[in-house]
mmCIF file of C-alpha atoms in Angstrom:
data_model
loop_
_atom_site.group_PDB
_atom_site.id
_atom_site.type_symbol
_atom_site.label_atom_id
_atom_site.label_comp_id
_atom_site.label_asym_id
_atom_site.label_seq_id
_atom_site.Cartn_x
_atom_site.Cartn_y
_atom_site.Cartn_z
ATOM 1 C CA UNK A 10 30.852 35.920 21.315
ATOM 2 C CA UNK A 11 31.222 37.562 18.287
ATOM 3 C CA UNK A 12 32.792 41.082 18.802
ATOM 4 C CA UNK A 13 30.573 44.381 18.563
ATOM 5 C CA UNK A 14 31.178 47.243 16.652
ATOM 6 C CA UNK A 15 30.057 50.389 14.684
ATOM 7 C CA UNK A 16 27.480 48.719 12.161
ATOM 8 C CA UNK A 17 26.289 45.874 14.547
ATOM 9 C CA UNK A 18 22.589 44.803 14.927
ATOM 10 C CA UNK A 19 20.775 42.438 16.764
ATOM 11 C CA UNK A 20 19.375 41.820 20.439
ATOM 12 C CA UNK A 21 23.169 41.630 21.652
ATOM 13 C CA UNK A 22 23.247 45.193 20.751
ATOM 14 C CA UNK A 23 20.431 45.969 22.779
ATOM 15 C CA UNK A 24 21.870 44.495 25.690
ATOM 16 C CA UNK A 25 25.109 46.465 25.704
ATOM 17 C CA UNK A 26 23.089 49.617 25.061
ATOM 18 C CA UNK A 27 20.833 48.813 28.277
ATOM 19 C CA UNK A 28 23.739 48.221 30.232
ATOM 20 C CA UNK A 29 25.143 51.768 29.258
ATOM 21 C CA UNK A 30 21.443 53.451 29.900
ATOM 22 C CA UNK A 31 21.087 54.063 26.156
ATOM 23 C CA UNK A 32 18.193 53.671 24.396
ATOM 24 C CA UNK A 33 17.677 49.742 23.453
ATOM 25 C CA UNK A 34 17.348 50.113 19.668
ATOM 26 C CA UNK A 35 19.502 47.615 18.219
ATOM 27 C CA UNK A 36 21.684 49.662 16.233
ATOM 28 C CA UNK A 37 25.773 49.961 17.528
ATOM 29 C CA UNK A 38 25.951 53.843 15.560
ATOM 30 C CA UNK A 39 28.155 56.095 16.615
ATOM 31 C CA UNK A 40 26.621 56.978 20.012
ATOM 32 C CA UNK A 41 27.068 53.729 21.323
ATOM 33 C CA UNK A 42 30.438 53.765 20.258
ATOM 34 C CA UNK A 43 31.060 56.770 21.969
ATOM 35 C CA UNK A 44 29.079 55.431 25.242
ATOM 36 C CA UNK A 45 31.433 52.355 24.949
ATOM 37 C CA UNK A 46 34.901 54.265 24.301
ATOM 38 C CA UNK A 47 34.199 56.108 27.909
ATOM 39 C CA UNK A 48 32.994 52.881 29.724
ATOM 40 C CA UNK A 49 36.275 51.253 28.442
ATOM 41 C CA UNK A 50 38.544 54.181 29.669
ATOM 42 C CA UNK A 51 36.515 54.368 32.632
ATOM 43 C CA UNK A 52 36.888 50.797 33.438
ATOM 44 C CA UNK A 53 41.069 50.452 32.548
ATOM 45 C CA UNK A 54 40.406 48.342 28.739
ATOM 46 C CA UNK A 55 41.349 49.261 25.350
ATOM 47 C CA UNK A 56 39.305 52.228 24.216
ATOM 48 C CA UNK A 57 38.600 50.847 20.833
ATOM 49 C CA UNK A 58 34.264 51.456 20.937
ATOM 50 C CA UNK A 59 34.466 47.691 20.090
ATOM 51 C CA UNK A 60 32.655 45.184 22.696
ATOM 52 C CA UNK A 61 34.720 41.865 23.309
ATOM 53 C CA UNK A 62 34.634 39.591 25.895
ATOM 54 C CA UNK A 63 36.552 41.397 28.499
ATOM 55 C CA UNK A 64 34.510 44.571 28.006
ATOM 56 C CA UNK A 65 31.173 42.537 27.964
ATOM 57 C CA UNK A 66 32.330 40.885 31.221
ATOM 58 C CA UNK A 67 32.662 44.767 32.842
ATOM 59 C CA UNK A 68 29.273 45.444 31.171
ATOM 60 C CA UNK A 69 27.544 42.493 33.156
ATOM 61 C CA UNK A 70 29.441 43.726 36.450
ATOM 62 C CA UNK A 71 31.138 40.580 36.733
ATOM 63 C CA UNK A 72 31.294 40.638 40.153
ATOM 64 C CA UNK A 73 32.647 38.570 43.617
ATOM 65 C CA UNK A 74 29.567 37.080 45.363
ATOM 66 C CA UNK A 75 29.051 37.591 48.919
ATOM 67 C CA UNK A 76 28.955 33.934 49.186
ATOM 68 C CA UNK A 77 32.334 32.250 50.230
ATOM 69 C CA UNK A 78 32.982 30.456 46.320
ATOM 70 C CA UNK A 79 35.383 26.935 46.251
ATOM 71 C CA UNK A 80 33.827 25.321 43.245
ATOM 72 C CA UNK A 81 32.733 27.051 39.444
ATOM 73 C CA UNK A 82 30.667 23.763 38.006
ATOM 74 C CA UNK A 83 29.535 23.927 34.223
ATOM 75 C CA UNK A 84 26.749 22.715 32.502
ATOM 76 C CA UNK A 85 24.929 22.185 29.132
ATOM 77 C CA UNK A 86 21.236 22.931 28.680
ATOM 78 C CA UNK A 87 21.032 19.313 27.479
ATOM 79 C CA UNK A 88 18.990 21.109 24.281
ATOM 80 C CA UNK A 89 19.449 19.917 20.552
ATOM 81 C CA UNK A 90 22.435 20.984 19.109
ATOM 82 C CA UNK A 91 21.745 24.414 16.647
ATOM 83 C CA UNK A 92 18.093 25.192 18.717
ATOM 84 C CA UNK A 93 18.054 28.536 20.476
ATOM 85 C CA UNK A 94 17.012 28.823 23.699
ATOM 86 C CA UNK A 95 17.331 32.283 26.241
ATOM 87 C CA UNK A 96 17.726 33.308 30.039
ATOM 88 C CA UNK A 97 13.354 33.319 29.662
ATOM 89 C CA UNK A 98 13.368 30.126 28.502
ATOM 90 C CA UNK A 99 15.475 28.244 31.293
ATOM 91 C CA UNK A 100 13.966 30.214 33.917
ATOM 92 C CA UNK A 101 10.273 28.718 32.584
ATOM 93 C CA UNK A 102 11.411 25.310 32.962
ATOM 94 C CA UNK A 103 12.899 25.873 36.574
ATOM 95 C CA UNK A 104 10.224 27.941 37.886
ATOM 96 C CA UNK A 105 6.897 25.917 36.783
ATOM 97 C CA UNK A 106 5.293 24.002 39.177
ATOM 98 C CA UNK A 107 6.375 19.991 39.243
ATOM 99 C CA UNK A 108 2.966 19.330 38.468
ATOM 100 C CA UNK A 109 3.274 20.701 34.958
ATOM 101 C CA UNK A 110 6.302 19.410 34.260
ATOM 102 C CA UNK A 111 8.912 21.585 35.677
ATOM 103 C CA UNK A 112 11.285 21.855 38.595
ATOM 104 C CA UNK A 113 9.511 24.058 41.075
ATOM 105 C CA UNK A 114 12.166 25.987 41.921
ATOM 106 C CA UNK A 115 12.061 29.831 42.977
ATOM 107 C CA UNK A 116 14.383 31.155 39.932
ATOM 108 C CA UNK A 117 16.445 30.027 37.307
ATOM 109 C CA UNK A 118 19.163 27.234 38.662
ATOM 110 C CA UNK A 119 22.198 28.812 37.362
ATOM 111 C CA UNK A 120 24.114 31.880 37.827
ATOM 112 C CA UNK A 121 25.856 32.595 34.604
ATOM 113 C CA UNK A 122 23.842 31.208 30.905
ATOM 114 C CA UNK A 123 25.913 31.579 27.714
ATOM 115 C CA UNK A 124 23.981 31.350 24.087
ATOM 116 C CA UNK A 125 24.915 29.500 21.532
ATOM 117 C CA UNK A 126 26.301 33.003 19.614
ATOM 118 C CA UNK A 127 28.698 33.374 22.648
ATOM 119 C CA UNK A 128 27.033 36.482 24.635
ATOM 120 C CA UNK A 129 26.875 35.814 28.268
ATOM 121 C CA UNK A 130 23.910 36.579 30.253
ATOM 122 C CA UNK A 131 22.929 36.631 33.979
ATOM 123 C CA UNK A 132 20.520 34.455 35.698
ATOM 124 C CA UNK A 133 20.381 34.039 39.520
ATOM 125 C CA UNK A 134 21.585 36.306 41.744
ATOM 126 C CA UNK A 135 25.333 35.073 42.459
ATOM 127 C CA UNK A 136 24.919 36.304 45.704
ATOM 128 C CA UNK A 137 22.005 33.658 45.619
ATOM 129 C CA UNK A 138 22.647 29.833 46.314
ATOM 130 C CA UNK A 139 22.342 28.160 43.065
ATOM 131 C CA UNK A 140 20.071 24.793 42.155
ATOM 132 C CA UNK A 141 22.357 22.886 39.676
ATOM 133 C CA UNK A 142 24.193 20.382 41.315
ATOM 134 C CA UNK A 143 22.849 18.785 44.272
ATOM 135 C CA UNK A 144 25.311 19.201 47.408
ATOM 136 C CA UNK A 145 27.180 21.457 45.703
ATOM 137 C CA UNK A 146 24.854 24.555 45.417
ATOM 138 C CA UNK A 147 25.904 26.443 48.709
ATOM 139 C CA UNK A 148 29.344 27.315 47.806
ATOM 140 C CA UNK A 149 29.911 26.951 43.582
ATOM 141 C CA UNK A 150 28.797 29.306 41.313
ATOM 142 C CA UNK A 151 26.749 27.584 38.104
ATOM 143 C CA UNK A 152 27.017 28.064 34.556
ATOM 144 C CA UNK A 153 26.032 26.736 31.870
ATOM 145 C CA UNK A 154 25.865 26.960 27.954
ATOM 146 C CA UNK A 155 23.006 26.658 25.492
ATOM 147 C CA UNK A 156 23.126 22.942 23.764
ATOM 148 C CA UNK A 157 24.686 19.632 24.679
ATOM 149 C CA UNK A 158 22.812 17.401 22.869
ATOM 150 C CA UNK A 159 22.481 15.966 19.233
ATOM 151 C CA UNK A 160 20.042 16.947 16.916
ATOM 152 C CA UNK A 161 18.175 13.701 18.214
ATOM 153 C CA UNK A 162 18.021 15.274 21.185
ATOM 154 C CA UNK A 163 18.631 12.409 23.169
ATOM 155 C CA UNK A 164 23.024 11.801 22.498
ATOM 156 C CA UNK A 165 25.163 13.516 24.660
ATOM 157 C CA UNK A 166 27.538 15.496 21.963
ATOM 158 C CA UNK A 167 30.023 18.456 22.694
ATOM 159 C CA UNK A 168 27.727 21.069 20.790
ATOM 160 C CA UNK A 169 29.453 23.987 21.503
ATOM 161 C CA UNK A 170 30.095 26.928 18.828
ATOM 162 C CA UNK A 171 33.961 28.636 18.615
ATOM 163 C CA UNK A 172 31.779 31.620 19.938
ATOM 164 C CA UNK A 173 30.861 29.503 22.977
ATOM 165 C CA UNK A 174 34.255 28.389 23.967
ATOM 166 C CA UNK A 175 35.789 31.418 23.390
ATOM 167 C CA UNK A 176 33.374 32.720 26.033
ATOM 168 C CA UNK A 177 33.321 29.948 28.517
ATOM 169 C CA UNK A 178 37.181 30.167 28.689
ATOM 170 C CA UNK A 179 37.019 33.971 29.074
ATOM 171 C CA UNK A 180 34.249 33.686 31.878
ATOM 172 C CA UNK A 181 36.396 31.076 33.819
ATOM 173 C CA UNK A 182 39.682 33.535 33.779
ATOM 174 C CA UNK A 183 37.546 35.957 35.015
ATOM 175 C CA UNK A 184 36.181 34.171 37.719
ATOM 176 C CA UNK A 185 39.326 32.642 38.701
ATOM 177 C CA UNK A 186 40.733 36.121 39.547
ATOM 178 C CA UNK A 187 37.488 36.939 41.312
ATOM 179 C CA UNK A 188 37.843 33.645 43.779
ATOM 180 C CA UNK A 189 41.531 31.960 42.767
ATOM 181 C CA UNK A 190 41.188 28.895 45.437
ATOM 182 C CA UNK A 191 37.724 27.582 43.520
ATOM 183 C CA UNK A 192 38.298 24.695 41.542
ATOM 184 C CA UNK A 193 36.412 23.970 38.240
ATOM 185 C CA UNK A 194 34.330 21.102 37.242
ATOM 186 C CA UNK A 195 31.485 20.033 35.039
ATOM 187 C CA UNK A 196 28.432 18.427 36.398
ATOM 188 C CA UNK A 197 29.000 15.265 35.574
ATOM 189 C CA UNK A 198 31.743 15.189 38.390
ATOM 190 C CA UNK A 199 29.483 14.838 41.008
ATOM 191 C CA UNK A 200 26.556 13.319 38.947
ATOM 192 C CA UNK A 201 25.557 10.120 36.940
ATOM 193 C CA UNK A 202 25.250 12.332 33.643
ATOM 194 C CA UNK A 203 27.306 13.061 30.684
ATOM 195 C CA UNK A 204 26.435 16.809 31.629
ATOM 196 C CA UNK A 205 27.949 19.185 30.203
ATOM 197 C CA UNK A 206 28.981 17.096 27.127
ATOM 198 C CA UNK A 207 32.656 17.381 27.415
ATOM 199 C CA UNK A 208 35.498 17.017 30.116
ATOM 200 C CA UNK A 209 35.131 20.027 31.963
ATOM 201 C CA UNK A 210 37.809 19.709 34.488
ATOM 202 C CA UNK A 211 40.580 18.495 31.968
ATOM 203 C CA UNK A 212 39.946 21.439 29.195
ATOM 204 C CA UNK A 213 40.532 23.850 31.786
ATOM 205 C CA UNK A 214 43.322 22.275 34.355
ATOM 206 C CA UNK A 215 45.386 25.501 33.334
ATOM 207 C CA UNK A 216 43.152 28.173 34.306
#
């Protein structure tokens, strides 16, 4: 994601300022700076008022699930590469019946949904089994990023911004230290699909 500071606007704004109980106006002035400077010192970062990944992560309560986690699987969205799509969005396709062209399911499939500017958002519960990778859902947590696809929207290309990988990579540290014996892998380990675009389990052997 692209860091936040003093001067920022834009719905990413609003969503640190919700997470700190400010009002949701858009606008990083210097009361969200302030409100992000005690939050940091508060929560052992840098207090620098500006929101990065690791302070973004504490802001979405990255947290350890209740469920025991051995596998962290990621996905794409499988959505034309530069389209924008949100949390709303994926949840609509999930949650609509199969009869109008959707999955059916009870809530959005995955746990953890990064956009295409880098800002990581919540979806299911992680406390909640997951629907993303069939007989893998009871014990993984799912995440996936906004794209995947060519323009065409049919060829499976590696779409992802700097902003997204920079995110993804800081998301999988984080988890790691939140359940160290899980192992990583993209969909299309357990799957007939090119899902999530890329070699998932080679790019991040190291973490």
């Amino acid at each position: 994601m692209n860091v936040l500071k003093r001067g920022s606007r834009g719905e990413l704004v609003k969503q640190v300022q919700k997470a700190l109980c400010l009002i949701p106006d858009g606008i990083f002035g210097a009361i969200t700076e302030e409100a992000v400077i005690a939050f940091q010192r508060e929560h052992g970062l840098k207090a620098d008022g500006i929101v990065g990944l690791a302070t973004m992560a504490r802001l979405l309560k990255l947290r350890k699930s209740r469920r025991t986690i051995t596998e962290i699987i990621i996905h794409c969205t499988a959505t034309p590469e530069g389209k924008d799509f949100t949390v709303d969005d994926i949840r609509r396709w999930h949650t609509t019946p199969v009869n109008k062209g959707g999955r059916g399911w009870s809530d959005i499939g995955y746990h953890y949904i990064i956009y295409r500017d880098g800002s990581l958002h919540e979806g299911r519960s992680i406390d909640l089994i997951g629907a993303h990778c069939l007989g893998h859902n009871a014990h993984s947590i799912g995440i996936v990023y906004v794209g995947g696809v060519d323009t065409d929207g049919k060829t499976a290309k590696d779409t992802r911004t700097d902003e997204q990988k920079a995110a993804l990579a800081g998301l999988l540290i984080d988890l790691r230290k939140l359940y160290p014996k899980a192992s990583i892998h993209g969909h299309r380990d357990f799957a007939p699909k090119a899902c999530p675009s890329f070699d998932a389990t080679y790019e991040f052997r190291n973490i």
